[in-house]
Amino acid sequence: MKHHFTIHPNFKHKLLFQVGFMLVFCVHLFSQSSQSIDSIQKQYELGQYEDQERLNLLTELSTNHYDPAQAIYFSDKLIENAQKVDSTIYIYYGYLHKGNAFLKKGDLEEALDSYFKGAEIVADKKSLTNLGMINIAIADVYSNIGDHQNAVIYYKKAISINSEIGTDNNLAIAYENLGDEYLNVSKPDSAILMFNQSGPIFKRLGFTEGIAMNIGNKGIAYAMMGQDDLAKEEINHSINMFEDMGGYQNAVSVFLTYMSELYMNQGNWKRALEYAQKSLAIAEKYGLKDEISSANLQLSKIYEYSGNLKASLISYKNYSAYKDSVNNISAVQQMANLRTEFEVAQNQKEADLKMAQKQIEVNLLSTSQRNQKIAIIAIAIVLVLIIVLAISLYKRNRFIEKTNKIIEKERNLSDKLLLNILPEQTAQELKDEGKVVAKKFDSVSVMFTDFKGFTKHSEGLSPVELVKTVDFYYSKFDSIIKSYGLEKIKTIGDSYMAAGGLPFPSDNHASKLVLAAIDIAEFVQNASKENPNDEQRFEMRIGINTGPVVAGVVGTNKFAYDIWGDTVNIASRMESSSQPGKVNISDNTFKLIKEEFNCTYRGEIETKNRGKMKMYFVDGLKTQDQHAEISPA
């Protein structure tokens, strides 16, 4: 049976070749054509190197490693080593490669976090080359979350910048990824125009990965235009090129799924099944979430069209489970099971009806005597089907009633979980409008905390002990922040971030946040003194700054409430310039709380990428009466 070719919504593998291509032109590293990633990794693990050579090896590994988890690990090592030698450009590469690896795994929140950190460094350096590159990365994330409009905007910005500075490699990548975005919204003609721009550049530069991706993308465009034979030829060519190069499992898995779709289009179920199973095996081996989901959905369609509804149900459940796994809510899986069972039951009824109709049509072609017998049989079948349909409708109504009750219960649970993630006003806006509009706040106080020597001390702890120790501190921090009516923003490793003055503006947010910081510092100090079980304890630095910020929600699935702006960056600098056990505040915060707190002026202190800034240590409240005026909410 012939069916309409459909583009897979999670066809996202652009950055797999972007950064690798960028580094060929930006730094002199080891050639992947002469040395495999495995041998480079062994060379790194066995050798002792000078700083520059170590940075080069880590850059190659974080850029081109075929395992996303390993790429993340080497990106972190690159950032760590680059920070030791204060190499801004390699720190930027580390965050960019880390974001690429998370994007490859489908962890969009982590990818965005890495790109934001890289973008901050680009803004400081004002490098057009890096700015063009990070615009491509940001556009890719927008593409992954289905925001077509913003994805196109950022791809076109990247094209404009790279055209201006003549960076052909990134210009070709921007064209290629924009073409892929047009495929995602079923615009193959526009996609072909972009691929015809990028393809010649890839060939001129001799970039094999880009050439292979360009050929495969054109194949998909041809498939969408109904040119199946040409599509198979191009996609197979691309798969063979990637398999010859090795280390491109994401692209291979995606293209294998498309080959399966093409063979299913032509009614070749056996070949379609082989390609889909091979795609799933590769995706599962390397933990590629989007590709696992797509392959299971394709298998479900193949089994359904070939009449194996039981196998179709199993594959569709696996597709639903992976599709919703990022939400980390077990109830979603239960609802997925209910929906798929109902849909398969409906498909079974339709299949029964079709089989009965085919049988009737075949029998009507025989002799008149046989026709009379068939007519009697057909009437009996129709009567039976009417009875079955009536029973099915009754059961369906009962099923819908039961499902609605489950949905209501899960909706209440989801609302409760949502309030644990977002402020109440923001959560309500998300439910009512389906999105949250970013808001600017003119005066917000931002606090960062960080444990001294956390990485070194935590290496001796087991994962269970490490989580228990961090939870011991953060649970108390949450309680203190809540008691003062403040807002916890997020935790990043051993760093804790909170703010006052949002989502509802207030006049005394700086005083409340300083009081909360003092309580937190006292708790950390007392925890070190009163430790009868001799558990791992840490010293902590605290920094606070006040100023304007922009607040909003990041992501569409694994979303989070976050704030941005120079105020946040300066608050981070206040923390890194503080001392263990001290609350270090900026001049902006001091001006708001100087009448209520005793503070020690530290002078103008040099900060990274910010120059000299005035800083103060908070010594405590001036009087007990003033403490009462700004007591916890």
XYZ file of C-alpha atoms in Angstrom, residues 118-601:
484
model
C 29.530 30.488 25.729
C 27.530 33.474 24.453
C 28.565 35.514 27.492
C 32.209 34.934 26.637
C 31.595 35.811 22.967
C 29.941 39.069 24.013
C 32.993 39.958 26.100
C 35.378 39.272 23.194
C 33.125 40.752 20.503
C 34.334 38.147 17.976
C 32.213 38.096 14.813
C 33.428 34.589 13.932
C 32.318 33.164 17.262
C 29.147 35.267 17.206
C 28.194 33.765 13.845
C 28.903 30.298 15.203
C 26.870 30.675 18.415
C 23.932 32.039 16.371
C 23.885 28.726 14.501
C 23.897 26.820 17.802
C 21.038 28.921 19.210
C 19.047 28.497 16.000
C 19.540 24.723 16.223
C 18.006 24.666 19.708
C 15.044 26.737 18.520
C 14.659 24.242 15.688
C 14.682 21.333 18.144
C 11.905 22.841 20.267
C 9.776 23.527 17.183
C 10.137 27.325 17.187
C 10.427 27.655 13.394
C 10.181 31.450 13.297
C 13.096 32.075 15.693
C 15.140 29.268 14.152
C 14.916 30.924 10.704
C 15.755 34.347 12.197
C 18.947 33.115 13.853
C 20.051 31.038 10.856
C 19.678 34.124 8.653
C 21.640 36.201 11.197
C 24.418 33.615 11.050
C 24.357 33.678 7.230
C 24.597 37.487 7.236
C 27.526 37.569 9.698
C 29.501 34.787 8.025
C 28.915 36.298 4.571
C 30.220 39.633 5.863
C 33.452 38.195 7.324
C 33.914 35.552 4.613
C 33.866 32.483 6.891
C 32.903 29.916 4.248
C 32.819 26.897 6.581
C 30.254 28.362 8.985
C 28.372 29.998 6.100
C 27.897 26.558 4.511
C 26.750 25.100 7.842
C 24.203 27.907 8.336
C 22.790 27.313 4.828
C 22.657 23.530 5.396
C 20.913 23.791 8.767
C 18.423 26.366 7.459
C 17.596 23.936 4.653
C 17.075 21.195 7.245
C 14.729 23.526 9.147
C 12.655 24.002 5.971
C 12.415 20.200 5.742
C 10.992 20.152 9.269
C 8.077 22.354 8.165
C 7.568 20.443 4.871
C 9.043 23.032 2.511
C 11.310 20.842 0.332
C 11.610 23.433 -2.472
C 13.011 26.048 -0.068
C 15.248 23.377 1.470
C 16.742 22.440 -1.917
C 17.607 26.126 -2.527
C 19.603 26.187 0.720
C 21.301 22.828 0.030
C 22.347 24.096 -3.401
C 24.125 26.981 -1.586
C 25.893 24.817 1.000
C 26.816 21.805 -1.151
C 29.303 23.564 -3.498
C 31.039 25.206 -0.509
C 31.471 21.842 1.235
C 32.949 20.356 -1.941
C 35.289 23.311 -2.496
C 36.569 23.032 1.077
C 36.812 19.227 0.909
C 34.612 18.777 4.005
C 33.535 15.131 3.713
C 31.065 15.189 6.618
C 29.310 18.228 5.170
C 29.131 16.620 1.728
C 27.590 13.437 3.214
C 25.008 15.414 5.189
C 24.159 17.541 2.152
C 23.572 14.441 -0.004
C 21.333 12.827 2.650
C 19.331 16.020 3.209
C 18.703 16.352 -0.529
C 17.496 12.754 -0.511
C 14.915 13.601 2.133
C 13.760 16.626 0.120
C 13.352 14.418 -2.976
C 11.324 11.937 -0.902
C 8.991 14.707 0.244
C 8.513 15.694 -3.406
C 7.559 12.105 -4.316
C 10.800 11.203 -6.117
C 11.351 7.991 -4.134
C 13.966 6.292 -6.330
C 16.204 9.365 -6.439
C 15.669 9.798 -2.689
C 16.771 6.205 -1.944
C 19.875 6.625 -4.082
C 20.926 9.847 -2.319
C 20.141 8.679 1.243
C 21.895 5.317 0.737
C 24.923 7.192 -0.626
C 24.948 9.397 2.493
C 24.621 6.409 4.870
C 27.537 4.631 3.174
C 29.716 7.750 3.454
C 28.963 8.184 7.174
C 29.550 4.495 7.904
C 32.900 4.661 6.072
C 33.926 7.686 8.155
C 32.687 6.163 11.443
C 31.495 8.030 14.521
C 28.334 9.580 13.052
C 25.709 7.338 14.665
C 23.148 10.150 15.037
C 23.064 10.914 11.308
C 23.206 7.221 10.335
C 20.270 6.383 12.621
C 18.146 9.220 11.212
C 18.859 8.358 7.575
C 18.212 4.642 8.205
C 14.751 5.576 9.515
C 14.109 7.551 6.330
C 15.193 4.602 4.169
C 12.700 2.468 6.098
C 9.993 5.043 5.358
C 10.817 4.956 1.647
C 10.660 1.148 1.438
C 7.371 1.168 3.347
C 6.141 3.705 0.777
C 6.823 1.132 -1.934
C 5.219 -1.743 -0.006
C 8.519 -3.529 0.692
C 7.778 -4.334 4.350
C 10.728 -6.692 4.828
C 13.330 -4.086 3.798
C 11.485 -1.359 5.694
C 11.613 -3.493 8.849
C 15.346 -4.220 8.423
C 16.247 -0.524 8.131
C 14.043 0.514 11.092
C 15.487 -2.221 13.345
C 19.038 -1.247 12.413
C 18.266 2.425 13.171
C 16.832 1.502 16.592
C 19.848 -0.676 17.462
C 22.289 2.187 16.759
C 20.164 4.753 18.643
C 19.815 2.509 21.726
C 23.527 1.690 21.776
C 24.505 5.351 21.970
C 21.531 6.653 23.997
C 20.147 8.925 21.235
C 16.702 9.762 22.650
C 15.132 11.409 19.600
C 16.330 8.655 17.272
C 15.076 5.913 19.642
C 11.669 7.592 19.620
C 11.586 7.975 15.799
C 12.717 4.392 15.151
C 10.039 2.996 17.494
C 7.363 5.124 15.813
C 8.489 3.854 12.390
C 8.416 0.222 13.613
C 4.915 0.803 14.983
C 3.716 1.978 11.543
C 5.373 -0.955 9.764
C 3.790 -3.513 12.091
C 0.403 -1.792 11.815
C 0.382 -1.773 7.995
C 1.543 -5.390 7.871
C -1.258 -6.449 10.263
C 0.863 -7.222 13.365
C -1.097 -5.007 15.759
C 0.389 -6.519 18.914
C 3.950 -5.652 17.852
C 2.711 -2.218 16.714
C 1.322 -1.561 20.190
C 4.608 -2.500 21.868
C 6.641 -0.211 19.561
C 4.171 2.630 20.004
C 4.390 2.309 23.787
C 8.181 2.499 23.534
C 7.838 5.559 21.310
C 5.483 7.227 23.804
C 7.717 6.366 26.761
C 10.819 7.897 25.160
C 8.849 10.828 23.783
C 7.654 11.768 27.267
C 10.686 10.620 29.282
C 12.123 14.146 29.537
C 9.190 15.156 31.737
C 10.168 12.565 34.375
C 6.520 12.028 35.404
C 5.512 8.378 35.719
C 1.823 9.211 35.256
C 2.505 10.259 31.670
C 3.575 6.707 30.845
C 0.314 5.348 32.301
C -1.715 7.694 30.133
C 0.390 6.757 27.087
C -0.500 3.103 27.678
C -4.207 3.898 27.929
C -4.165 5.979 24.750
C -2.241 3.448 22.689
C -4.399 0.525 23.825
C -7.533 2.443 22.857
C -6.101 3.422 19.449
C -5.028 -0.137 18.692
C -8.476 -1.408 19.692
C -10.020 1.045 17.222
C -7.576 -0.055 14.509
C -8.492 -3.687 15.168
C -12.167 -2.906 14.639
C -11.383 -1.128 11.378
C -9.238 -4.087 10.280
C -12.101 -6.481 11.041
C -14.499 -4.375 8.991
C -12.080 -4.197 6.056
C -11.540 -7.969 6.086
C -15.292 -8.563 6.091
C -15.783 -6.114 3.214
C -13.012 -7.759 1.165
C -14.579 -11.160 1.730
C -17.953 -9.860 0.556
C -16.444 -8.242 -2.577
C -14.649 -11.472 -3.558
C -17.750 -13.607 -3.076
C -19.980 -11.255 -5.120
C -17.920 -12.125 -8.206
C -19.011 -15.804 -8.168
C -22.235 -17.414 -9.493
C -25.747 -16.214 -8.625
C -26.389 -19.214 -6.399
C -23.206 -18.459 -4.530
C -24.230 -14.820 -4.443
C -27.434 -15.716 -2.610
C -25.514 -17.681 -0.014
C -23.003 -14.888 0.346
C -25.820 -12.359 0.724
C -27.205 -14.379 3.612
C -23.717 -14.642 5.138
C -23.131 -10.927 4.593
C -26.388 -10.038 6.325
C -25.411 -12.254 9.232
C -21.974 -10.637 9.374
C -23.510 -7.181 9.302
C -25.870 -8.100 12.123
C -22.980 -9.489 14.154
C -20.917 -6.363 13.430
C -23.823 -4.157 14.508
C -24.013 -6.066 17.784
C -20.209 -5.902 18.191
C -20.240 -2.191 17.354
C -22.986 -1.532 19.903
C -21.026 -3.401 22.577
C -17.827 -1.581 21.546
C -19.544 1.810 21.774
C -20.794 0.959 25.236
C -17.309 -0.141 26.343
C -15.801 2.909 24.684
C -18.068 5.239 26.684
C -17.100 3.421 29.880
C -13.443 3.655 28.857
C -13.735 7.413 28.157
C -15.353 8.003 31.566
C -12.587 6.068 33.296
C -9.899 7.837 31.257
C -11.351 11.281 32.055
C -11.116 10.522 35.772
C -7.491 9.461 35.375
C -6.755 12.566 33.305
C -8.272 14.809 35.996
C -6.205 13.104 38.679
C -3.014 13.434 36.626
C -3.845 17.062 35.795
C -3.985 17.873 39.505
C -0.679 16.088 40.020
C 0.877 17.989 37.093
C -0.343 21.306 38.563
C 1.303 20.441 41.866
C 4.574 19.507 40.136
C 4.431 22.694 38.057
C 4.259 24.846 41.207
C 7.403 23.123 42.464
C 9.227 24.273 39.318
C 7.797 27.755 38.626
C 6.427 30.703 40.640
C 2.635 30.514 40.991
C 1.964 33.535 38.748
C 4.313 32.175 36.050
C 2.814 28.672 36.267
C -0.721 30.082 35.830
C 0.399 32.109 32.802
C 1.952 28.991 31.269
C -1.299 27.025 31.746
C -3.541 29.828 30.453
C -1.480 31.001 27.472
C 0.664 27.963 26.641
C 3.799 30.103 26.991
C 5.401 32.650 29.324
C 6.308 36.131 28.108
C 9.707 37.288 29.395
C 9.425 40.268 31.804
C 11.891 42.981 32.779
C 12.266 43.907 36.462
C 13.971 47.234 37.214
C 15.282 46.276 40.658
C 16.064 42.709 41.717
C 18.639 41.381 44.189
C 20.497 38.233 43.081
C 22.500 35.893 45.349
C 25.025 33.185 44.442
C 26.633 30.711 46.861
C 29.492 28.333 46.165
C 31.258 25.717 48.307
C 35.032 26.146 48.623
C 36.989 23.158 47.288
C 33.802 21.208 46.492
C 35.236 19.306 43.506
C 38.344 18.228 45.402
C 36.520 17.109 48.557
C 33.646 15.429 46.719
C 35.996 13.104 44.798
C 36.341 10.965 47.917
C 32.578 10.573 48.371
C 30.353 7.919 46.855
C 27.457 9.162 44.665
C 24.971 8.424 47.487
C 27.054 10.294 50.064
C 27.601 13.224 47.697
C 23.872 13.637 47.003
C 23.082 13.273 50.724
C 25.643 15.990 51.616
C 24.420 18.454 48.967
C 20.784 17.797 49.958
C 21.665 18.498 53.614
C 22.713 22.041 52.680
C 20.229 22.820 49.898
C 17.179 21.674 51.904
C 18.048 24.194 54.606
C 18.798 26.902 52.009
C 15.348 26.308 50.459
C 13.703 26.677 53.869
C 15.526 29.942 54.605
C 14.786 31.436 51.184
C 11.094 30.513 51.474
C 10.837 31.976 54.998
C 11.873 35.412 53.698
C 9.434 35.318 50.770
C 12.277 35.097 48.234
C 12.541 33.017 45.038
C 14.940 30.127 44.495
C 16.063 30.258 40.845
C 18.183 27.126 40.360
C 21.194 25.078 41.430
C 24.164 24.406 39.160
C 26.369 21.727 40.727
C 27.535 23.192 44.056
C 26.297 26.709 43.189
C 22.926 27.899 44.618
C 21.109 30.885 43.068
C 18.216 32.870 44.585
C 16.652 36.303 44.046
C 14.392 38.870 45.707
C 12.032 41.333 44.065
C 10.360 38.918 41.629
C 7.956 37.707 40.359
C 6.297 40.455 42.474
C 8.337 43.684 42.876
C 9.023 44.762 46.494
C 10.802 47.665 48.209
C 12.893 45.703 50.740
C 14.088 42.760 48.603
C 17.774 43.672 49.116
C 17.431 43.663 52.929
C 15.541 40.361 52.930
C 18.117 38.675 50.684
C 21.015 39.941 52.847
C 19.267 38.570 55.973
C 18.730 35.231 54.232
C 22.416 35.183 53.208
C 23.481 35.823 56.829
C 21.231 32.959 58.022
C 22.688 30.657 55.353
C 26.267 31.581 56.309
C 25.490 30.936 60.009
C 23.925 27.560 59.190
C 26.976 26.470 57.159
C 29.318 27.584 59.962
C 27.281 25.795 62.684
C 27.067 22.643 60.547
C 30.867 22.465 60.494
C 31.103 22.928 64.273
C 28.235 20.626 65.278
C 29.087 17.472 63.330
C 28.856 14.445 65.697
C 28.945 11.890 62.842
C 32.041 13.507 61.299
C 30.295 13.851 57.905
C 31.743 15.868 55.018
C 31.291 19.606 55.594
C 32.283 22.619 53.468
C 33.103 26.308 53.712
C 31.039 28.620 51.536
C 31.298 31.991 49.750
C 28.255 34.221 49.190
C 27.864 37.154 46.780
C 24.936 39.556 46.167
C 24.244 42.253 43.556
C 21.173 44.412 42.819
C 19.939 45.761 39.485
C 17.626 45.152 36.507
C 17.046 41.626 35.111
C 14.914 39.842 32.519
C 12.990 36.792 33.795
C 11.255 34.061 31.837
C 10.843 30.346 31.174
C 13.439 28.364 29.172
C 12.404 25.314 27.109
C 9.086 23.651 26.248
C 9.447 20.199 27.818
C 12.071 20.301 30.550
C 11.383 23.975 31.229
C 12.785 26.115 34.046
C 12.263 29.642 35.392
C 15.460 31.663 34.951
C 16.807 35.231 34.960
C 19.343 36.969 32.723
C 21.226 40.223 32.549
C 24.396 41.980 33.640
C 23.058 42.049 37.213
C 23.273 38.230 37.321
C 26.837 38.245 35.951
C 27.993 40.795 38.541
C 26.331 38.788 41.356
C 28.395 35.796 40.219
C 31.533 37.972 40.351
C 30.615 39.050 43.904
C 30.500 35.372 44.932
C 33.805 34.451 43.264
C 35.473 37.525 44.882
C 34.093 36.711 48.354
C 35.807 34.779 51.148
C 34.656 31.625 53.012
C 32.027 32.469 55.606
C 31.548 36.008 54.270
C 28.639 37.776 52.522
C 30.159 39.987 49.794
C 27.893 42.667 48.263
C 28.238 45.145 45.405
C 28.018 48.931 45.664
C 24.474 48.752 44.176
C 23.272 46.538 47.038
C 25.189 48.511 49.683
C 23.364 51.736 48.755
C 20.013 50.025 49.514
C 20.921 48.389 52.856
C 23.586 50.688 54.363
C 21.104 52.266 56.832
C 20.167 48.845 58.250
C 23.394 46.819 58.223
C 26.980 47.319 59.396
C 29.304 46.773 56.431
C 33.081 46.814 55.895
C 34.308 48.513 52.728
